[in-house]
Amino acid sequence: MSTGNRPAPSSDDEGASCWICLEEGPDENGQPLARDCSCRGNSGFAHLTCTVNCTEHLCCSVARNDSGKFINAWTNCPNCHQRYENELAIDLVVKAKLFVERKYPGDLWYLSHASYLKLRSLSIKKGNKDNAVQTANELLSLVEQMEKARKNLRKFRKALLYFQVTAYESIALFAEMTNTKESLMDAVEHHTKARDTYKKIGIPTDVVHAEANITGAKYKLNGDNGLTAEDLLKDCQEYYNESLEETGEESSVTLSSLIRLAEALKGAKRGIESERMLVKLAVVARRVHGDTHVFTHDVEKTLERYKKRYVFIKGEQGKRFQALRYVDGEDKCVVQGPITKPRNIEEEKTFTVHIDEFRPALGSLVICHGLKGSESHLNGKIGEMRSRMTGAQQYRVYFEDKNLEPCLVGPKNVRILFELPPSEF
């Protein structure tokens, strides 16, 4: 039984058949062919019942201490070896739990696997905060019970550590999403527990990843009174470098670390580098995972969000508006807003404002315009507004061309750059 609506079928479904039973169309219960992995063309489609039967048969032959093989059987496509996503991933987790309860009733070892799989699926559906945190705590409890029993624990130790670290990271993730002082303190605590557990496992890349998570949570908690955006950027850059060296440029770990790095660049008001990185990442994601894969969608949505430009209008204190385009020879700009949290576009108004009546938000991508004298060579140069001079209507612009020194520029001498041209560097 499906847990939700599946994505609309793609054109690849035409003429496809189940790779297990070789039958076309729905199964005897009316369930359609499903594929939520990185397979292409007509490959990879299967009935849920066929996938479950095949996976159960495989798991019955897996050695008790081979956690990786047991888990991957339920989470990864055996054809493309990429993770199942969306509703199919959740459906399979439900079936895995039923299988464990039927085949290994009361067995803490296999029950912990079922909880681990359930927790991973709930992380896909970010709205399931309470359920995910409850499942994470249940998993930690199962691990604690096994540690107290101390029966043949040594050969299972690494798997138990992975269960613990997944639970810690899930609790931290949802705590950060809550975004209160108390929840962010909780996030720092559980990211720290995750880091210490990764040290026990002994994988340097994961330790660096956890350190970056700690830095990010502390930055949200302390803001300018503690860690800076540059601290977070440094950690994310280090994590990306480690991932690239250890797993290669097209591994899921490296690709995910690139999204984090792009987010950190954006936070440090380095929007040009961030956008260019996401454009390249979208190309790689389509090549590795395909156009319809959830990772590709995440990259494209992040890029779409970062391409939005924002302004502040005189007389609208503290209110932010989205800039849409210039009109009348760039003397005026069409804007939409004011923007609220959460955003309600239906209540926003769209109108035109003169360039003298608004200023671009810090971090905006701009192109210099109308500069004279010793600064005329900067006209047409692309940069980003990283800071504002206190008490003066000037902004410090950092240029994409690293041969150019940052320059103080007035609001009349910059225009918002709505679309980055191809890089010259």
Short mmCIF file of C-alpha atoms in Angstrom, two decimals:
data_model
loop_
_atom_site.label_atom_id
_atom_site.label_comp_id
_atom_site.label_asym_id
_atom_site.label_seq_id
_atom_site.Cartn_x
_atom_site.Cartn_y
_atom_site.Cartn_z
CA MET A 1 0.00 0.00 0.00
CA SER A 2 1.43 3.35 -0.97
CA THR A 3 2.05 5.99 1.65
CA GLY A 4 1.29 8.89 -0.68
CA ASN A 5 0.91 10.09 -4.21
CA ARG A 6 3.75 9.25 -6.54
CA PRO A 7 5.27 11.76 -8.95
CA ALA A 8 3.58 11.95 -12.34
CA PRO A 9 4.90 9.28 -14.72
CA SER A 10 7.54 10.42 -17.19
CA SER A 11 7.75 9.64 -20.87
CA ASP A 12 10.24 6.91 -19.97
CA ASP A 13 7.31 4.79 -18.66
CA GLU A 14 6.08 4.11 -22.20
CA GLY A 15 6.94 0.55 -23.15
CA ALA A 16 8.63 -0.10 -19.81
CA SER A 17 8.36 -3.40 -17.98
CA CYS A 18 9.25 -4.65 -14.50
CA TRP A 19 12.90 -5.67 -14.54
CA ILE A 20 12.10 -8.47 -12.03
CA CYS A 21 8.94 -10.16 -13.39
CA LEU A 22 9.29 -8.69 -16.93
CA GLU A 23 5.56 -7.80 -17.04
CA GLU A 24 4.35 -4.44 -18.37
CA GLY A 25 1.75 -2.25 -16.69
CA PRO A 26 0.30 -2.51 -13.15
CA ASP A 27 0.62 -5.62 -10.99
CA GLU A 28 -2.32 -7.84 -9.99
CA ASN A 29 -3.25 -5.37 -7.21
CA GLY A 30 -3.35 -2.45 -9.64
CA GLN A 31 -0.09 -0.89 -8.39
CA PRO A 32 1.83 0.77 -11.23
CA LEU A 33 5.46 0.39 -12.14
CA ALA A 34 7.65 2.61 -9.97
CA ARG A 35 11.12 4.03 -10.32
CA ASP A 36 12.65 6.64 -8.05
CA CYS A 37 16.38 6.23 -8.46
CA SER A 38 18.92 7.31 -11.11
CA CYS A 39 18.13 4.69 -13.77
CA ARG A 40 17.51 6.07 -17.27
CA GLY A 41 15.39 5.15 -20.26
CA ASN A 42 13.21 2.09 -19.66
CA SER A 43 15.54 0.50 -17.11
CA GLY A 44 14.93 0.30 -13.39
CA PHE A 45 11.13 0.13 -13.38
CA ALA A 46 9.59 -2.45 -11.03
CA HIS A 47 6.39 -3.27 -9.19
CA LEU A 48 6.63 -2.52 -5.48
CA THR A 49 5.59 -6.09 -4.65
CA CYS A 50 8.33 -7.49 -6.90
CA THR A 51 10.94 -5.18 -5.35
CA VAL A 52 9.87 -6.19 -1.84
CA ASN A 53 9.88 -9.92 -2.60
CA CYS A 54 13.30 -9.67 -4.24
CA THR A 55 14.69 -7.63 -1.33
CA GLU A 56 13.28 -9.98 1.32
CA HIS A 57 14.83 -12.97 -0.45
CA LEU A 58 18.20 -11.19 -0.54
CA CYS A 59 18.02 -10.20 3.13
CA CYS A 60 17.32 -13.77 4.22
CA SER A 61 20.75 -14.73 2.87
CA VAL A 62 22.66 -11.74 4.32
CA ALA A 63 25.03 -12.50 7.18
CA ARG A 64 23.82 -11.18 10.52
CA ASN A 65 26.78 -8.86 10.96
CA ASP A 66 26.60 -7.44 7.39
CA SER A 67 24.56 -4.33 8.21
CA GLY A 68 25.60 -2.48 5.09
CA LYS A 69 24.27 -5.15 2.73
CA PHE A 70 21.01 -5.49 4.67
CA ILE A 71 20.38 -1.73 4.69
CA ASN A 72 21.44 -1.12 1.07
CA ALA A 73 19.05 -3.83 -0.08
CA TRP A 74 16.15 -1.63 1.12
CA THR A 75 17.60 1.78 0.26
CA ASN A 76 19.60 1.44 -2.98
CA CYS A 77 18.61 0.38 -6.47
CA PRO A 78 20.57 -2.76 -7.45
CA ASN A 79 20.86 -1.52 -11.03
CA CYS A 80 22.16 2.07 -10.77
CA HIS A 81 23.31 1.63 -7.13
CA GLN A 82 21.84 5.03 -6.20
CA ARG A 83 19.39 5.61 -3.35
CA TYR A 84 15.66 5.25 -3.79
CA GLU A 85 13.90 8.58 -3.25
CA ASN A 86 10.50 10.09 -2.42
CA GLU A 87 7.45 7.86 -1.86
CA LEU A 88 9.15 4.69 -3.10
CA ALA A 89 11.84 5.07 -0.43
CA ILE A 90 9.17 5.47 2.25
CA ASP A 91 7.12 2.54 0.95
CA LEU A 92 10.16 0.26 1.11
CA VAL A 93 10.96 1.34 4.67
CA VAL A 94 7.43 0.41 5.73
CA LYS A 95 7.87 -3.00 4.09
CA ALA A 96 11.29 -3.44 5.73
CA LYS A 97 9.78 -2.89 9.18
CA LEU A 98 7.01 -5.44 8.50
CA PHE A 99 9.63 -7.90 7.27
CA VAL A 100 11.76 -7.50 10.41
CA GLU A 101 8.77 -7.84 12.74
CA ARG A 102 7.65 -10.99 10.92
CA LYS A 103 11.05 -12.62 10.40
CA TYR A 104 12.92 -11.52 13.56
CA PRO A 105 10.33 -10.72 16.28
CA GLY A 106 11.87 -9.16 19.39
CA ASP A 107 15.40 -9.13 17.91
CA LEU A 108 17.02 -5.84 19.01
CA TRP A 109 19.62 -6.04 16.26
CA TYR A 110 17.14 -6.19 13.41
CA LEU A 111 14.67 -3.84 15.13
CA SER A 112 17.44 -1.24 15.24
CA HIS A 113 17.90 -1.68 11.49
CA ALA A 114 14.18 -1.07 10.95
CA SER A 115 14.31 2.09 13.09
CA TYR A 116 17.41 3.28 11.26
CA LEU A 117 15.72 2.80 7.88
CA LYS A 118 12.58 4.58 9.09
CA LEU A 119 14.66 7.50 10.35
CA ARG A 120 16.41 7.90 7.01
CA SER A 121 13.07 7.97 5.20
CA LEU A 122 11.65 10.58 7.59
CA SER A 123 14.62 12.82 6.83
CA ILE A 124 13.39 12.80 3.21
CA LYS A 125 10.05 14.21 4.38
CA LYS A 126 11.21 17.21 6.38
CA GLY A 127 7.73 17.96 7.65
CA ASN A 128 7.78 14.87 9.88
CA LYS A 129 9.75 16.52 12.67
CA ASP A 130 8.03 14.97 15.71
CA ASN A 131 7.97 11.50 14.19
CA ALA A 132 11.63 11.73 13.17
CA VAL A 133 12.82 12.90 16.60
CA GLN A 134 10.78 10.16 18.27
CA THR A 135 12.26 7.55 15.92
CA ALA A 136 15.78 8.87 16.56
CA ASN A 137 15.30 8.53 20.31
CA GLU A 138 13.87 5.02 19.83
CA LEU A 139 16.97 4.09 17.84
CA LEU A 140 19.26 5.45 20.54
CA SER A 141 17.29 3.45 23.11
CA LEU A 142 17.70 0.23 21.09
CA VAL A 143 21.44 0.82 20.81
CA GLU A 144 21.65 1.43 24.56
CA GLN A 145 19.75 -1.81 25.26
CA MET A 146 22.16 -3.77 23.05
CA GLU A 147 25.17 -2.18 24.74
CA LYS A 148 23.80 -3.19 28.14
CA ALA A 149 23.22 -6.75 26.93
CA ARG A 150 26.85 -6.96 25.72
CA LYS A 151 26.23 -10.11 23.66
CA ASN A 152 28.65 -10.45 20.73
CA LEU A 153 28.75 -6.66 20.61
CA ARG A 154 32.27 -6.27 19.21
CA LYS A 155 31.48 -7.38 15.65
CA PHE A 156 28.43 -5.10 15.57
CA ARG A 157 30.13 -2.08 17.14
CA LYS A 158 30.69 -0.04 13.98
CA ALA A 159 27.09 -0.46 12.85
CA LEU A 160 25.83 0.67 16.26
CA LEU A 161 28.00 3.77 16.04
CA TYR A 162 26.49 4.59 12.65
CA PHE A 163 23.01 4.16 14.11
CA GLN A 164 23.90 6.56 16.92
CA VAL A 165 25.40 9.18 14.65
CA THR A 166 22.38 9.09 12.33
CA ALA A 167 20.08 9.63 15.31
CA TYR A 168 22.20 12.52 16.62
CA GLU A 169 22.31 14.21 13.21
CA SER A 170 18.56 13.84 12.69
CA ILE A 171 17.77 15.39 16.07
CA ALA A 172 20.20 18.23 15.30
CA LEU A 173 18.73 18.78 11.82
CA PHE A 174 15.18 19.21 13.05
CA ALA A 175 16.37 21.32 15.99
CA GLU A 176 18.01 23.73 13.53
CA MET A 177 14.80 23.88 11.51
CA THR A 178 12.89 24.97 14.64
CA ASN A 179 15.41 27.85 14.89
CA THR A 180 14.84 29.03 18.48
CA LYS A 181 17.64 29.71 20.95
CA GLU A 182 16.84 26.53 22.88
CA SER A 183 16.56 24.37 19.75
CA LEU A 184 19.83 25.74 18.34
CA MET A 185 21.59 24.93 21.60
CA ASP A 186 20.15 21.42 21.26
CA ALA A 187 21.43 21.28 17.67
CA VAL A 188 24.96 22.23 18.75
CA GLU A 189 24.85 19.54 21.46
CA HIS A 190 23.77 16.78 19.06
CA HIS A 191 26.11 17.87 16.25
CA THR A 192 28.89 17.64 18.83
CA LYS A 193 27.79 14.14 19.83
CA ALA A 194 27.77 13.22 16.14
CA ARG A 195 31.31 14.54 15.70
CA ASP A 196 32.59 12.60 18.71
CA THR A 197 30.93 9.44 17.38
CA TYR A 198 32.48 9.97 13.94
CA LYS A 199 35.87 10.16 15.65
CA LYS A 200 35.23 6.71 17.15
CA ILE A 201 34.28 5.38 13.70
CA GLY A 202 37.51 6.84 12.32
CA ILE A 203 36.51 8.56 9.07
CA PRO A 204 38.19 12.01 8.81
CA THR A 205 35.76 13.31 6.16
CA ASP A 206 32.76 12.72 8.42
CA VAL A 207 34.52 14.44 11.32
CA VAL A 208 35.10 17.50 9.13
CA HIS A 209 31.46 17.35 8.03
CA ALA A 210 30.31 17.30 11.66
CA GLU A 211 32.63 20.20 12.52
CA ALA A 212 31.03 22.21 9.72
CA ASN A 213 27.59 21.39 11.13
CA ILE A 214 28.66 22.57 14.59
CA THR A 215 30.01 25.79 13.11
CA GLY A 216 26.80 26.37 11.17
CA ALA A 217 24.57 25.84 14.21
CA LYS A 218 26.77 28.07 16.37
CA TYR A 219 26.66 30.77 13.69
CA LYS A 220 22.85 30.69 13.71
CA LEU A 221 22.87 30.77 17.50
CA ASN A 222 25.47 33.49 18.05
CA GLY A 223 25.43 35.50 14.83
CA ASP A 224 27.89 38.37 14.77
CA ASN A 225 28.61 37.92 18.48
CA GLY A 226 30.34 34.62 17.85
CA LEU A 227 31.32 32.83 14.68
CA THR A 228 31.22 34.65 11.37
CA ALA A 229 30.02 33.68 7.94
CA GLU A 230 33.68 33.38 6.96
CA ASP A 231 34.20 30.76 9.70
CA LEU A 232 31.33 28.72 8.28
CA LEU A 233 32.66 29.15 4.74
CA LYS A 234 36.10 27.92 5.82
CA ASP A 235 34.64 24.76 7.36
CA CYS A 236 32.45 24.05 4.32
CA GLN A 237 35.40 24.55 1.98
CA GLU A 238 37.48 22.14 4.05
CA TYR A 239 34.68 19.55 4.03
CA TYR A 240 34.31 19.83 0.25
CA ASN A 241 38.07 19.42 -0.27
CA GLU A 242 38.13 16.33 1.96
CA SER A 243 35.09 14.83 0.19
CA LEU A 244 36.57 15.49 -3.24
CA GLU A 245 39.88 13.86 -2.33
CA GLU A 246 38.36 10.78 -0.69
CA THR A 247 35.24 10.04 -2.77
CA GLY A 248 35.70 11.76 -6.16
CA GLU A 249 33.97 14.70 -7.83
CA GLU A 250 30.76 12.88 -8.78
CA SER A 251 30.09 11.02 -5.52
CA SER A 252 26.89 11.85 -3.61
CA VAL A 253 29.00 13.03 -0.66
CA THR A 254 30.98 15.51 -2.77
CA LEU A 255 27.91 16.77 -4.64
CA SER A 256 26.06 17.34 -1.35
CA SER A 257 29.06 19.15 0.09
CA LEU A 258 28.97 21.50 -2.92
CA ILE A 259 25.44 22.59 -2.03
CA ARG A 260 26.64 23.36 1.51
CA LEU A 261 29.59 25.26 0.12
CA ALA A 262 27.33 27.28 -2.20
CA GLU A 263 25.08 28.13 0.77
CA ALA A 264 28.10 29.23 2.81
CA LEU A 265 29.34 31.39 -0.07
CA LYS A 266 25.92 33.03 -0.29
CA GLY A 267 25.96 33.64 3.47
CA ALA A 268 29.37 35.31 3.12
CA LYS A 269 27.89 37.57 0.41
CA ARG A 270 29.86 35.89 -2.36
CA GLY A 271 26.85 35.43 -4.57
CA ILE A 272 28.67 35.34 -7.91
CA GLU A 273 30.79 32.35 -6.95
CA SER A 274 27.78 30.70 -5.32
CA GLU A 275 25.56 31.02 -8.40
CA ARG A 276 28.25 29.87 -10.80
CA MET A 277 28.95 26.85 -8.59
CA LEU A 278 25.26 25.90 -8.55
CA VAL A 279 24.97 26.26 -12.34
CA LYS A 280 27.84 23.79 -12.79
CA LEU A 281 26.44 21.51 -10.09
CA ALA A 282 23.04 21.38 -11.84
CA VAL A 283 24.76 20.16 -15.02
CA VAL A 284 26.61 17.44 -13.09
CA ALA A 285 23.44 16.43 -11.21
CA ARG A 286 21.52 15.98 -14.47
CA ARG A 287 24.34 13.88 -15.90
CA VAL A 288 24.82 11.69 -12.81
CA HIS A 289 21.24 11.41 -11.51
CA GLY A 290 18.96 12.56 -14.34
CA ASP A 291 16.52 15.45 -14.73
CA THR A 292 13.82 14.05 -12.42
CA HIS A 293 15.99 13.01 -9.48
CA VAL A 294 15.36 14.66 -6.10
CA PHE A 295 18.98 15.86 -5.83
CA THR A 296 18.75 17.57 -9.22
CA HIS A 297 15.52 19.26 -8.10
CA ASP A 298 17.18 20.42 -4.85
CA VAL A 299 20.06 22.01 -6.76
CA GLU A 300 17.71 23.71 -9.24
CA LYS A 301 15.47 25.03 -6.47
CA THR A 302 18.46 26.39 -4.57
CA LEU A 303 19.75 28.10 -7.71
CA GLU A 304 16.30 29.56 -8.42
CA ARG A 305 16.13 30.93 -4.88
CA TYR A 306 19.60 32.47 -5.08
CA LYS A 307 18.82 34.18 -8.37
CA LYS A 308 16.20 36.34 -6.69
CA ARG A 309 17.28 39.95 -6.10
CA TYR A 310 16.05 42.10 -3.23
CA VAL A 311 15.83 45.83 -2.48
CA PHE A 312 14.82 48.21 0.28
CA ILE A 313 12.61 51.19 -0.56
CA LYS A 314 12.72 54.64 1.03
CA GLY A 315 9.84 55.16 3.45
CA GLU A 316 9.33 51.40 3.86
CA GLN A 317 11.54 50.97 6.90
CA GLY A 318 12.82 47.42 7.33
CA LYS A 319 10.59 46.00 4.59
CA ARG A 320 12.16 43.93 1.85
CA PHE A 321 10.98 43.75 -1.77
CA GLN A 322 11.94 41.51 -4.66
CA ALA A 323 13.34 43.33 -7.68
CA LEU A 324 12.01 41.87 -10.93
CA ARG A 325 13.41 43.94 -13.82
CA TYR A 326 14.40 47.41 -14.97
CA VAL A 327 12.17 49.54 -17.21
CA ASP A 328 12.41 52.97 -18.85
CA GLY A 329 16.06 52.63 -19.75
CA GLU A 330 16.96 51.31 -16.28
CA ASP A 331 15.73 54.50 -14.57
CA LYS A 332 12.98 52.51 -12.87
CA CYS A 333 12.62 49.03 -11.46
CA VAL A 334 9.60 46.77 -11.13
CA VAL A 335 9.41 45.37 -7.59
CA GLN A 336 7.12 43.04 -5.67
CA GLY A 337 6.36 43.00 -1.96
CA PRO A 338 6.68 43.69 0.85
CA ILE A 339 7.94 40.19 1.66
CA THR A 340 6.73 38.57 4.87
CA LYS A 341 7.76 35.40 6.68
CA PRO A 342 6.39 33.00 5.64
CA ARG A 343 6.08 34.59 2.24
CA ASN A 344 2.58 35.11 0.86
CA ILE A 345 2.92 36.15 -2.78
CA GLU A 346 -0.84 36.54 -3.22
CA GLU A 347 -0.86 39.47 -0.79
CA GLU A 348 2.14 41.22 -2.33
CA LYS A 349 1.83 44.15 -4.71
CA THR A 350 3.79 44.72 -7.91
CA PHE A 351 4.71 48.31 -8.79
CA THR A 352 7.43 50.47 -10.31
CA VAL A 353 9.89 52.57 -8.31
CA HIS A 354 12.57 55.05 -9.45
CA ILE A 355 16.20 54.07 -8.90
CA ASP A 356 16.66 57.03 -6.53
CA GLU A 357 14.00 55.57 -4.21
CA PHE A 358 15.52 52.17 -3.45
CA ARG A 359 18.81 50.49 -2.66
CA PRO A 360 19.88 46.91 -3.41
CA ALA A 361 20.22 44.61 -0.42
CA LEU A 362 23.70 43.70 0.76
CA GLY A 363 25.01 40.71 -1.13
CA SER A 364 23.33 41.83 -4.34
CA LEU A 365 25.04 41.09 -7.63
CA VAL A 366 25.62 44.35 -9.47
CA ILE A 367 27.30 45.87 -12.49
CA CYS A 368 28.99 49.28 -12.27
CA HIS A 369 27.46 52.08 -14.29
CA GLY A 370 28.15 55.77 -14.94
CA LEU A 371 31.47 56.03 -13.07
CA LYS A 372 33.79 58.80 -14.24
CA GLY A 373 37.43 59.81 -13.98
CA SER A 374 39.83 57.36 -12.33
CA GLU A 375 37.00 54.88 -11.73
CA SER A 376 35.60 54.84 -15.27
CA HIS A 377 37.46 51.59 -16.03
CA LEU A 378 35.08 49.83 -13.60
CA ASN A 379 32.01 50.51 -15.73
CA GLY A 380 30.57 47.23 -16.97
CA LYS A 381 32.44 45.24 -14.33
CA ILE A 382 30.51 42.65 -12.33
CA GLY A 383 30.68 42.50 -8.56
CA GLU A 384 28.74 42.04 -5.34
CA MET A 385 27.87 44.54 -2.61
CA ARG A 386 29.37 43.05 0.55
CA SER A 387 29.21 45.98 2.97
CA ARG A 388 27.81 49.46 3.47
CA MET A 389 29.78 52.41 4.80
CA THR A 390 28.26 53.63 8.06
CA GLY A 391 26.88 57.13 7.73
CA ALA A 392 27.48 57.25 3.98
CA GLN A 393 25.45 56.20 0.98
CA GLN A 394 28.26 54.08 -0.41
CA TYR A 395 28.81 50.38 -0.76
CA ARG A 396 31.97 48.35 -0.98
CA VAL A 397 31.80 46.31 -4.18
CA TYR A 398 34.03 43.25 -4.64
CA PHE A 399 34.60 42.36 -8.27
CA GLU A 400 34.59 38.97 -9.97
CA ASP A 401 37.79 40.03 -11.71
CA LYS A 402 40.28 39.45 -8.89
CA ASN A 403 42.73 41.85 -10.53
CA LEU A 404 40.42 44.71 -9.54
CA GLU A 405 40.54 46.10 -6.03
CA PRO A 406 37.27 46.46 -4.08
CA CYS A 407 35.80 49.93 -4.55
CA LEU A 408 33.34 52.24 -2.77
CA VAL A 409 30.45 52.95 -5.12
CA GLY A 410 27.29 55.02 -4.68
CA PRO A 411 23.82 53.52 -5.32
CA LYS A 412 23.40 55.56 -8.52
CA ASN A 413 26.46 53.89 -10.01
CA VAL A 414 25.34 50.28 -9.72
CA ARG A 415 22.62 48.34 -11.44
CA ILE A 416 21.24 45.05 -10.19
CA LEU A 417 22.48 42.10 -12.24
CA PHE A 418 19.46 39.86 -12.78
CA GLU A 419 21.28 37.22 -14.83
CA LEU A 420 24.96 36.34 -14.68
CA PRO A 421 26.66 36.30 -18.09
CA PRO A 422 29.09 33.46 -18.93
CA SER A 423 32.25 33.67 -16.88
CA GLU A 424 35.33 35.28 -18.42
CA PHE A 425 37.62 33.82 -15.79
#
